[in-house]
mmCIF file of C-alpha atoms and ligand atoms in Angstrom:
data_model
loop_
_atom_site.group_PDB
_atom_site.id
_atom_site.type_symbol
_atom_site.label_atom_id
_atom_site.label_comp_id
_atom_site.label_asym_id
_atom_site.label_seq_id
_atom_site.Cartn_x
_atom_site.Cartn_y
_atom_site.Cartn_z
ATOM 1 C CA MET A 1 6.780 203.279 80.958
ATOM 2 C CA LYS A 2 6.708 200.864 83.887
ATOM 3 C CA ALA A 3 5.062 197.493 83.095
ATOM 4 C CA ILE A 4 4.788 194.074 84.692
ATOM 5 C CA THR A 5 5.844 191.462 82.150
ATOM 6 C CA TYR A 6 5.843 187.678 82.126
ATOM 7 C CA ARG A 7 8.416 186.448 79.643
ATOM 8 C CA ASN A 8 7.885 182.898 80.489
ATOM 9 C CA TYR A 9 4.925 180.806 81.842
ATOM 10 C CA GLY A 10 5.198 179.775 85.487
ATOM 11 C CA THR A 11 4.878 180.755 89.178
ATOM 12 C CA PRO A 12 4.129 184.268 90.271
ATOM 13 C CA GLU A 13 7.960 184.980 90.385
ATOM 14 C CA VAL A 14 7.927 185.117 86.523
ATOM 15 C CA LEU A 15 6.251 188.521 86.857
ATOM 16 C CA ARG A 16 8.980 191.191 86.688
ATOM 17 C CA LEU A 17 8.959 194.975 86.558
ATOM 18 C CA GLU A 18 10.376 196.283 83.206
ATOM 19 C CA GLU A 19 10.820 199.681 81.635
ATOM 20 C CA LEU A 20 9.181 199.692 78.106
ATOM 21 C CA PRO A 21 8.530 202.288 75.432
ATOM 22 C CA LYS A 22 5.368 204.221 75.973
ATOM 23 C CA PRO A 23 2.944 203.327 73.137
ATOM 24 C CA GLU A 24 1.697 205.802 70.557
ATOM 25 C CA PRO A 25 -2.003 205.946 69.570
ATOM 26 C CA LYS A 26 -2.887 205.128 65.974
ATOM 27 C CA ALA A 27 -5.539 207.297 64.124
ATOM 28 C CA ASN A 28 -8.466 205.445 65.771
ATOM 29 C CA GLU A 29 -6.873 204.899 69.208
ATOM 30 C CA ILE A 30 -6.721 206.657 72.467
ATOM 31 C CA LEU A 31 -3.644 206.637 74.800
ATOM 32 C CA VAL A 32 -4.700 205.833 78.332
ATOM 33 C CA LYS A 33 -2.688 206.724 81.390
ATOM 34 C CA ILE A 34 -3.798 203.917 83.720
ATOM 35 C CA TYR A 35 -4.857 204.675 87.321
ATOM 36 C CA ALA A 36 -5.300 201.066 88.314
ATOM 37 C CA THR A 37 -5.914 197.558 87.161
ATOM 38 C CA ALA A 38 -7.021 194.409 88.956
ATOM 39 C CA VAL A 39 -5.776 190.819 89.332
ATOM 40 C CA ASN A 40 -8.467 188.338 88.310
ATOM 41 C CA SER A 41 -8.802 184.644 88.338
ATOM 42 C CA GLY A 42 -8.206 184.563 84.529
ATOM 43 C CA ASP A 43 -4.877 186.305 84.933
ATOM 44 C CA TYR A 44 -3.076 183.644 86.986
ATOM 45 C CA ARG A 45 -4.509 180.944 84.819
ATOM 46 C CA LEU A 46 -2.910 182.605 81.754
ATOM 47 C CA ARG A 47 0.350 183.052 83.665
ATOM 48 C CA LYS A 48 0.748 179.287 84.575
ATOM 49 C CA PRO A 49 -0.899 178.473 81.997
ATOM 50 C CA ASP A 50 -3.967 176.385 83.212
ATOM 51 C CA PRO A 51 -5.116 174.650 81.092
ATOM 52 C CA GLN A 52 -1.954 173.955 79.017
ATOM 53 C CA VAL A 53 -4.108 174.294 75.822
ATOM 54 C CA VAL A 54 -3.857 178.114 76.490
ATOM 55 C CA ARG A 55 -0.354 177.910 74.804
ATOM 56 C CA LEU A 56 -2.091 177.372 71.514
ATOM 57 C CA VAL A 57 -3.607 180.846 71.510
ATOM 58 C CA PHE A 58 -1.258 182.835 73.799
ATOM 59 C CA GLY A 59 2.097 181.390 72.651
ATOM 60 C CA LEU A 60 3.380 177.788 72.459
ATOM 61 C CA PHE A 61 6.743 178.100 74.299
ATOM 62 C CA LYS A 62 6.453 181.528 75.903
ATOM 63 C CA PRO A 63 3.787 184.193 76.009
ATOM 64 C CA ARG A 64 3.415 186.051 72.743
ATOM 65 C CA ASN A 65 2.185 189.215 74.530
ATOM 66 C CA PRO A 66 4.288 189.569 77.774
ATOM 67 C CA ILE A 67 1.892 192.065 79.502
ATOM 68 C CA LEU A 68 -1.110 190.551 81.400
ATOM 69 C CA GLY A 69 -4.187 192.355 82.676
ATOM 70 C CA ILE A 70 -7.562 192.953 81.038
ATOM 71 C CA VAL A 71 -9.163 195.704 83.158
ATOM 72 C CA PHE A 72 -8.269 199.251 83.878
ATOM 73 C CA SER A 73 -9.478 202.695 84.998
ATOM 74 C CA GLY A 74 -7.508 205.760 83.702
ATOM 75 C CA GLU A 75 -7.457 209.024 81.896
ATOM 76 C CA VAL A 76 -7.211 209.772 78.121
ATOM 77 C CA GLU A 77 -3.894 211.451 77.671
ATOM 78 C CA ALA A 78 -3.808 211.679 73.859
ATOM 79 C CA ILE A 79 -6.080 210.758 70.965
ATOM 80 C CA GLY A 80 -5.516 209.694 67.317
ATOM 81 C CA LYS A 81 -6.584 211.933 64.540
ATOM 82 C CA ASN A 82 -9.812 210.061 63.793
ATOM 83 C CA VAL A 83 -11.087 209.630 67.359
ATOM 84 C CA THR A 84 -14.442 211.201 68.000
ATOM 85 C CA LYS A 85 -15.859 209.370 71.068
ATOM 86 C CA PHE A 86 -13.321 210.438 73.664
ATOM 87 C CA ARG A 87 -11.478 213.666 74.520
ATOM 88 C CA VAL A 88 -8.185 214.291 76.324
ATOM 89 C CA GLY A 89 -8.834 214.256 80.106
ATOM 90 C CA ASP A 90 -11.784 211.861 79.994
ATOM 91 C CA LYS A 91 -11.717 209.597 82.980
ATOM 92 C CA ILE A 92 -12.581 206.109 81.724
ATOM 93 C CA TYR A 93 -12.747 202.440 82.695
ATOM 94 C CA GLY A 94 -13.123 199.227 80.798
ATOM 95 C CA MET A 95 -11.587 196.059 79.379
ATOM 96 C CA SER A 96 -8.779 195.537 76.882
ATOM 97 C CA GLY A 97 -9.971 191.923 76.042
ATOM 98 C CA MET A 98 -7.497 189.775 74.053
ATOM 99 C CA LYS A 99 -5.113 192.713 73.799
ATOM 100 C CA MET A 100 -4.608 192.538 77.532
ATOM 101 C CA SER A 101 -1.593 194.862 78.568
ATOM 102 C CA THR A 102 -3.230 196.683 81.408
ATOM 103 C CA TYR A 103 -0.388 195.743 83.905
ATOM 104 C CA ALA A 104 1.297 198.956 82.744
ATOM 105 C CA GLU A 105 1.390 202.653 83.086
ATOM 106 C CA TYR A 106 -0.019 203.203 79.559
ATOM 107 C CA ILE A 107 -2.140 201.439 76.982
ATOM 108 C CA CYS A 108 -3.452 202.360 73.520
ATOM 109 C CA LEU A 109 -7.014 201.114 72.805
ATOM 110 C CA SER A 110 -9.301 201.486 69.839
ATOM 111 C CA GLU A 111 -12.086 204.106 70.631
ATOM 112 C CA SER A 112 -14.580 201.406 70.038
ATOM 113 C CA ALA A 113 -13.199 199.055 72.696
ATOM 114 C CA THR A 114 -15.140 198.165 75.826
ATOM 115 C CA ILE A 115 -14.706 201.598 77.421
ATOM 116 C CA ASP A 116 -17.004 204.092 79.207
ATOM 117 C CA ILE A 117 -16.710 207.239 81.376
ATOM 118 C CA ILE A 118 -16.351 206.422 84.984
ATOM 119 C CA PRO A 119 -19.564 207.410 86.797
ATOM 120 C CA ASP A 120 -19.158 210.405 89.098
ATOM 121 C CA SER A 121 -20.040 208.473 92.236
ATOM 122 C CA MET A 122 -17.360 205.732 91.607
ATOM 123 C CA PRO A 123 -13.834 206.348 93.020
ATOM 124 C CA LYS A 124 -11.548 206.581 89.903
ATOM 125 C CA GLU A 125 -9.074 203.829 90.809
ATOM 126 C CA GLU A 126 -11.800 201.502 92.139
ATOM 127 C CA ALA A 127 -13.577 201.503 88.888
ATOM 128 C CA ALA A 128 -10.808 199.201 87.513
ATOM 129 C CA THR A 129 -12.343 196.376 89.675
ATOM 130 C CA ILE A 130 -15.809 196.661 88.126
ATOM 131 C CA PRO A 131 -15.539 195.210 84.594
ATOM 132 C CA PHE A 132 -14.368 191.643 85.089
ATOM 133 C CA GLY A 133 -16.955 190.342 87.586
ATOM 134 C CA THR A 134 -19.824 192.724 86.763
ATOM 135 C CA MET A 135 -19.547 192.311 82.934
ATOM 136 C CA THR A 136 -19.686 188.481 83.502
ATOM 137 C CA ALA A 137 -22.491 188.531 85.970
ATOM 138 C CA TYR A 138 -24.462 191.051 83.790
ATOM 139 C CA HIS A 139 -23.971 188.898 80.650
ATOM 140 C CA PHE A 140 -25.197 185.708 82.280
ATOM 141 C CA LEU A 141 -28.044 187.248 84.389
ATOM 142 C CA THR A 142 -29.506 189.170 81.349
ATOM 143 C CA LYS A 143 -29.308 186.031 79.194
ATOM 144 C CA SER A 144 -31.159 184.148 82.002
ATOM 145 C CA LYS A 145 -33.970 186.614 81.508
ATOM 146 C CA ILE A 146 -34.033 187.492 85.219
ATOM 147 C CA LYS A 147 -36.957 189.468 86.352
ATOM 148 C CA SER A 148 -38.341 191.106 89.510
ATOM 149 C CA GLY A 149 -39.559 188.531 92.025
ATOM 150 C CA ASP A 150 -37.280 185.689 90.777
ATOM 151 C CA LYS A 151 -35.561 183.620 93.381
ATOM 152 C CA VAL A 152 -31.832 183.439 92.575
ATOM 153 C CA LEU A 153 -29.201 181.140 94.209
ATOM 154 C CA ILE A 154 -25.533 182.222 93.825
ATOM 155 C CA TYR A 155 -22.829 179.679 94.486
ATOM 156 C CA GLY A 156 -19.420 181.258 95.079
ATOM 157 C CA ALA A 157 -21.121 184.589 96.157
ATOM 158 C CA SER A 158 -17.939 186.170 97.645
ATOM 159 C CA GLY A 159 -15.755 186.121 94.576
ATOM 160 C CA SER A 160 -15.508 188.774 91.901
ATOM 161 C CA VAL A 161 -18.317 187.366 89.779
ATOM 162 C CA GLY A 162 -20.284 186.523 92.923
ATOM 163 C CA VAL A 163 -20.332 189.940 94.558
ATOM 164 C CA ALA A 164 -21.380 191.543 91.255
ATOM 165 C CA ALA A 165 -24.095 188.841 90.716
ATOM 166 C CA ILE A 166 -25.606 189.611 94.156
ATOM 167 C CA GLN A 167 -25.771 193.310 93.428
ATOM 168 C CA LEU A 168 -27.123 192.918 89.908
ATOM 169 C CA ALA A 169 -29.706 190.331 90.874
ATOM 170 C CA LYS A 170 -30.949 192.725 93.646
ATOM 171 C CA ALA A 171 -31.006 195.606 91.129
ATOM 172 C CA PHE A 172 -33.215 193.471 88.947
ATOM 173 C CA GLY A 173 -35.599 192.923 91.842
ATOM 174 C CA ALA A 174 -34.688 189.238 92.676
ATOM 175 C CA GLU A 175 -34.664 187.577 96.020
ATOM 176 C CA VAL A 176 -31.104 186.395 96.438
ATOM 177 C CA THR A 177 -29.687 183.383 98.413
ATOM 178 C CA ALA A 178 -25.922 183.480 98.647
ATOM 179 C CA ILE A 179 -23.641 180.517 99.213
ATOM 180 C CA CYS A 180 -20.253 181.366 100.836
ATOM 181 C CA SER A 181 -17.959 180.461 103.688
ATOM 182 C CA SER A 182 -18.880 181.815 107.168
ATOM 183 C CA VAL A 183 -16.249 184.385 107.161
ATOM 184 C CA ASN A 184 -18.010 186.061 104.144
ATOM 185 C CA SER A 185 -21.593 186.085 105.561
ATOM 186 C CA ASP A 186 -21.460 189.758 106.561
ATOM 187 C CA LEU A 187 -20.005 190.784 103.247
ATOM 188 C CA VAL A 188 -22.792 189.203 101.138
ATOM 189 C CA LYS A 189 -25.564 190.346 103.516
ATOM 190 C CA LYS A 190 -24.218 193.948 103.160
ATOM 191 C CA LEU A 191 -24.341 193.567 99.378
ATOM 192 C CA GLY A 192 -28.026 192.698 99.588
ATOM 193 C CA ALA A 193 -28.321 188.865 99.865
ATOM 194 C CA ASN A 194 -31.599 188.078 101.530
ATOM 195 C CA HIS A 195 -30.581 184.687 102.749
ATOM 196 C CA VAL A 196 -27.103 183.050 103.239
ATOM 197 C CA ILE A 197 -25.946 179.471 103.288
ATOM 198 C CA ASN A 198 -22.532 178.830 104.710
ATOM 199 C CA TYR A 199 -20.987 175.955 102.783
ATOM 200 C CA ASP A 200 -18.641 175.129 105.696
ATOM 201 C CA LYS A 201 -21.614 174.728 108.165
ATOM 202 C CA GLN A 202 -24.431 173.362 105.973
ATOM 203 C CA ASP A 203 -24.833 171.165 102.886
ATOM 204 C CA PHE A 204 -26.602 173.500 100.423
ATOM 205 C CA THR A 205 -28.201 170.511 98.691
ATOM 206 C CA ASP A 206 -30.240 169.910 101.884
ATOM 207 C CA THR A 207 -32.231 172.918 101.202
ATOM 208 C CA LYS A 208 -35.869 172.283 100.380
ATOM 209 C CA GLU A 209 -36.224 175.443 98.329
ATOM 210 C CA THR A 210 -36.110 175.769 94.612
ATOM 211 C CA PHE A 211 -34.958 178.669 92.519
ATOM 212 C CA ASP A 212 -35.698 180.322 89.229
ATOM 213 C CA ILE A 213 -32.076 180.808 88.507
ATOM 214 C CA VAL A 214 -28.999 179.075 90.013
ATOM 215 C CA PHE A 215 -25.788 180.853 89.263
ATOM 216 C CA ASP A 216 -22.682 178.708 89.774
ATOM 217 C CA THR A 217 -19.813 181.010 89.536
ATOM 218 C CA LEU A 218 -17.089 178.521 90.470
ATOM 219 C CA GLY A 219 -17.672 175.107 89.007
ATOM 220 C CA LYS A 220 -16.639 173.109 92.046
ATOM 221 C CA TYR A 221 -19.426 170.623 91.685
ATOM 222 C CA VAL A 222 -20.748 168.654 88.769
ATOM 223 C CA PRO A 223 -23.739 170.520 87.345
ATOM 224 C CA ASN A 224 -26.252 167.701 88.173
ATOM 225 C CA THR A 225 -25.732 168.705 91.845
ATOM 226 C CA PHE A 226 -27.795 171.863 91.220
ATOM 227 C CA LEU A 227 -30.721 170.267 89.265
ATOM 228 C CA PRO A 228 -32.972 169.457 92.329
ATOM 229 C CA LEU A 229 -32.562 173.074 93.330
ATOM 230 C CA LEU A 230 -34.029 174.418 90.139
ATOM 231 C CA LYS A 231 -37.792 175.286 89.566
ATOM 232 C CA MET A 232 -39.553 173.816 86.630
ATOM 233 C CA ASN A 233 -38.234 175.787 83.528
ATOM 234 C CA GLY A 234 -35.475 177.233 85.724
ATOM 235 C CA CYS A 235 -32.066 178.403 84.456
ATOM 236 C CA LEU A 236 -28.720 177.050 85.483
ATOM 237 C CA ILE A 237 -25.707 179.271 84.803
ATOM 238 C CA LEU A 238 -22.405 177.485 84.630
ATOM 239 C CA CYS A 239 -19.760 180.265 84.518
ATOM 240 C CA ASN A 240 -16.794 177.976 84.816
ATOM 241 C CA ALA A 241 -17.910 174.853 82.888
ATOM 242 C CA SER A 242 -15.367 172.331 81.607
ATOM 243 C CA ALA A 243 -15.517 171.257 77.921
ATOM 244 C CA ALA A 244 -17.376 168.044 79.104
ATOM 245 C CA GLN A 245 -19.869 170.001 81.113
ATOM 246 C CA MET A 246 -20.450 172.298 78.122
ATOM 247 C CA PHE A 247 -21.432 169.241 76.000
ATOM 248 C CA TRP A 248 -23.590 168.023 78.898
ATOM 249 C CA ALA A 249 -25.271 171.497 79.075
ATOM 250 C CA LEU A 250 -25.919 171.579 75.278
ATOM 251 C CA TRP A 251 -27.503 168.106 75.449
ATOM 252 C CA LYS A 252 -29.666 169.114 78.429
ATOM 253 C CA ASN A 253 -30.835 172.275 76.620
ATOM 254 C CA LEU A 254 -32.223 170.016 73.939
ATOM 255 C CA THR A 255 -33.657 167.294 76.150
ATOM 256 C CA THR A 256 -35.007 169.046 79.274
ATOM 257 C CA LYS A 257 -37.261 172.072 80.085
ATOM 258 C CA TYR A 258 -34.412 173.731 81.912
ATOM 259 C CA THR A 259 -32.081 176.316 80.432
ATOM 260 C CA PHE A 260 -28.361 175.891 80.798
ATOM 261 C CA LEU A 261 -26.114 178.827 80.111
ATOM 262 C CA ILE A 262 -22.466 178.348 79.355
ATOM 263 C CA GLY A 263 -19.739 180.156 77.336
ATOM 264 C CA VAL A 264 -17.763 183.284 77.437
ATOM 265 C CA SER A 265 -18.989 186.514 78.738
ATOM 266 C CA SER A 266 -19.739 189.249 76.134
ATOM 267 C CA GLU A 267 -17.514 192.397 76.220
ATOM 268 C CA ALA A 268 -20.177 194.538 74.516
ATOM 269 C CA VAL A 269 -19.770 198.207 75.193
ATOM 270 C CA GLU A 270 -23.560 198.495 75.621
ATOM 271 C CA ASN A 271 -23.315 196.145 78.640
ATOM 272 C CA LEU A 272 -20.606 198.320 80.194
ATOM 273 C CA LYS A 273 -22.853 201.414 79.684
ATOM 274 C CA ALA A 274 -25.768 199.603 81.333
ATOM 275 C CA ILE A 275 -23.528 198.858 84.316
ATOM 276 C CA SER A 276 -22.381 202.461 84.510
ATOM 277 C CA LYS A 277 -26.037 203.526 84.740
ATOM 278 C CA LEU A 278 -26.527 200.989 87.553
ATOM 279 C CA ILE A 279 -23.474 202.354 89.377
ATOM 280 C CA SER A 280 -24.893 205.918 89.032
ATOM 281 C CA GLU A 281 -28.079 204.748 90.545
ATOM 282 C CA ASN A 282 -26.244 203.290 93.415
ATOM 283 C CA HIS A 283 -27.086 199.615 92.663
ATOM 284 C CA ILE A 284 -23.401 198.630 92.148
ATOM 285 C CA SER A 285 -20.321 199.465 94.256
ATOM 286 C CA ALA A 286 -16.752 198.195 94.036
ATOM 287 C CA VAL A 287 -15.855 195.334 96.431
ATOM 288 C CA ILE A 288 -12.137 195.539 97.172
ATOM 289 C CA ASP A 289 -10.357 193.032 99.360
ATOM 290 C CA LYS A 290 -6.745 194.217 99.057
ATOM 291 C CA ARG A 291 -4.734 196.860 97.168
ATOM 292 C CA PHE A 292 -1.098 196.360 95.918
ATOM 293 C CA PRO A 293 1.258 198.641 94.156
ATOM 294 C CA LEU A 294 2.209 197.657 90.591
ATOM 295 C CA GLU A 295 5.718 196.583 91.864
ATOM 296 C CA SER A 296 4.069 193.934 94.170
ATOM 297 C CA MET A 297 2.256 192.143 91.304
ATOM 298 C CA SER A 298 3.752 188.783 92.135
ATOM 299 C CA LEU A 299 2.409 189.049 95.795
ATOM 300 C CA ALA A 300 -0.995 189.977 94.365
ATOM 301 C CA HIS A 301 -0.956 186.890 92.034
ATOM 302 C CA THR A 302 -0.022 184.648 95.009
ATOM 303 C CA TYR A 303 -2.918 186.055 97.013
ATOM 304 C CA VAL A 304 -5.524 185.787 94.208
ATOM 305 C CA GLU A 305 -4.374 182.228 93.241
ATOM 306 C CA ALA A 306 -5.000 181.085 96.786
ATOM 307 C CA GLY A 307 -8.615 181.333 95.864
ATOM 308 C CA HIS A 308 -9.966 183.110 98.895
ATOM 309 C CA LYS A 309 -10.154 186.811 97.838
ATOM 310 C CA LYS A 310 -13.338 188.692 98.756
ATOM 311 C CA GLY A 311 -14.516 190.438 95.620
ATOM 312 C CA ASN A 312 -11.468 192.009 93.947
ATOM 313 C CA VAL A 313 -7.841 192.770 94.203
ATOM 314 C CA LEU A 314 -6.818 196.266 93.063
ATOM 315 C CA ILE A 315 -3.385 197.236 91.619
ATOM 316 C CA ASP A 316 -2.540 200.942 92.100
ATOM 317 C CA ILE A 317 -0.448 202.317 89.175
ATOM 318 C CA SER A 318 -0.774 206.140 88.934
ATOM 319 C CA PRO A 319 -3.422 207.684 91.269
ATOM 320 C CA ALA A 320 -5.950 209.961 89.736
ATOM 321 C CA LYS A 321 -5.456 213.656 90.437
ATOM 322 C CA VAL A 322 -8.112 215.100 92.659
ATOM 323 C CA ILE A 323 -9.391 218.419 91.203
HETATM 324 N N1 NAP B 401 -17.560 182.350 81.379
HETATM 325 C C1 NAP B 401 -16.881 183.464 81.430
HETATM 326 O O1 NAP B 401 -16.825 184.216 80.519
HETATM 327 C C2 NAP B 401 -16.114 183.881 82.701
HETATM 328 C C3 NAP B 401 -15.790 185.147 82.915
HETATM 329 C C4 NAP B 401 -15.121 185.531 84.113
HETATM 330 C C5 NAP B 401 -14.824 184.517 85.017
HETATM 331 N N2 NAP B 401 -15.152 183.191 84.766
HETATM 332 C C6 NAP B 401 -14.813 182.148 85.730
HETATM 333 O O2 NAP B 401 -15.581 182.356 86.896
HETATM 334 C C7 NAP B 401 -14.930 181.778 88.035
HETATM 335 C C8 NAP B 401 -15.090 182.615 89.163
HETATM 336 O O3 NAP B 401 -14.266 183.735 88.989
HETATM 337 P P1 NAP B 401 -14.071 184.831 90.238
HETATM 338 O O4 NAP B 401 -13.173 185.854 89.678
HETATM 339 O O5 NAP B 401 -15.471 185.259 90.753
HETATM 340 O O6 NAP B 401 -13.425 183.823 91.234
HETATM 341 P P2 NAP B 401 -12.689 184.311 92.581
HETATM 342 O O7 NAP B 401 -12.914 185.740 92.920
HETATM 343 O O8 NAP B 401 -11.263 183.908 92.495
HETATM 344 O O9 NAP B 401 -13.278 183.475 93.732
HETATM 345 C C9 NAP B 401 -12.861 183.412 94.962
HETATM 346 C C10 NAP B 401 -13.957 183.231 96.024
HETATM 347 O O10 NAP B 401 -14.537 181.882 95.998
HETATM 348 C C11 NAP B 401 -14.833 181.536 97.308
HETATM 349 N N3 NAP B 401 -14.758 180.053 97.410
HETATM 350 C C12 NAP B 401 -13.614 179.264 97.333
HETATM 351 N N4 NAP B 401 -13.932 177.984 97.567
HETATM 352 C C13 NAP B 401 -15.284 177.921 97.645
HETATM 353 C C14 NAP B 401 -16.254 176.869 97.737
HETATM 354 N N5 NAP B 401 -15.860 175.680 97.825
HETATM 355 N N6 NAP B 401 -17.476 177.221 97.823
HETATM 356 C C15 NAP B 401 -17.896 178.427 97.695
HETATM 357 N N7 NAP B 401 -17.084 179.539 97.595
HETATM 358 C C16 NAP B 401 -15.770 179.276 97.528
HETATM 359 C C17 NAP B 401 -13.657 182.187 98.047
HETATM 360 O O11 NAP B 401 -14.076 182.503 99.471
HETATM 361 P P3 NAP B 401 -13.826 181.274 100.598
HETATM 362 O O12 NAP B 401 -12.560 180.504 100.244
HETATM 363 O O13 NAP B 401 -13.732 182.010 101.907
HETATM 364 O O14 NAP B 401 -14.991 180.464 100.496
HETATM 365 C C18 NAP B 401 -13.513 183.526 97.371
HETATM 366 O O15 NAP B 401 -14.317 184.533 97.931
HETATM 367 C C19 NAP B 401 -13.515 181.604 87.581
HETATM 368 O O16 NAP B 401 -13.253 180.141 87.466
HETATM 369 C C20 NAP B 401 -13.323 182.176 86.226
HETATM 370 O O17 NAP B 401 -12.574 181.460 85.325
HETATM 371 C C21 NAP B 401 -15.785 182.875 83.665
#
């Protein structure tokens, strides 16, 4: 099978096309023929790596697993003898988590991995762009106990997590204020944002409004910056907190009336199923900036690493057959 590998850490040029053996499913696994994957912010950070401490987990001198990629959409091509949840031909999407390996034509995954059937309304390849941002936004927004009528401020509203957070917050009945650059105003409004603040035209800290939930998807400011924007008992989500900011948040959780949410997003399959339902109810759609073929992975990494993508970058691998 074709796969994009990174045999060494480094610039996008370390990503190479290779021919590798097609994997075979174990008794509890499914073999997935991958339609598409996506390049996410986490992927280029692992490739570099950034931070260097990544080496302790993913390989000290060179990557232990040479295939990046954690999201996919595809079709079940074969199943192990004990598999009961999926059938050959099922069109599925999901996340491979720490196993990664979705920059390839095939992957074997446990049937209990973060996988669900692609909702009928979702274009099959585009489904690959849903899990990264939407699972993250869903995890943090549900933990924040978001409810109808809440006022939610989303910083970094045009990124993968941001575009999902807007759509989810709207689905939960919130009033959304999105912070993004001027070029992305139309995008965030189309996704449902009630109000937009362009960070290149206006200092968002000048706003006199306060919010039940402030969702900082990017971590470009010290968390203190957002405190004046929180209502009493409000919740600050720090999706990209540094280690020092995590300690700060834990301390503030103990000593203030605010709630601070940090940590790693859950990959629970129930969350993906809840997202599938929201897709079927037309609350969530894929937001795709650019598409690249698998062979152009290094170009895709260069583009994503520049930090200006709108929503998601899709990588086409094997198109789904239209029946
Ligand atoms: N905690 C977790 O489990 C978890 C899970 C997933 C992701 N994350 C983290 O979440 C962060 C966001 O990920 P992502 O994939 O959503 O990022 P992303 O898609 O790469 O973000 C890019 C977007 O940010 C906008 N942007 C750049 N500079 C900005 C600024 N100064 N102010 C406001 N917007 C700006 C860009 O548009 P413009 O340049 O036009 O403004 C672009 O639309 C990442 O750092 C990732 O590591 C954490």
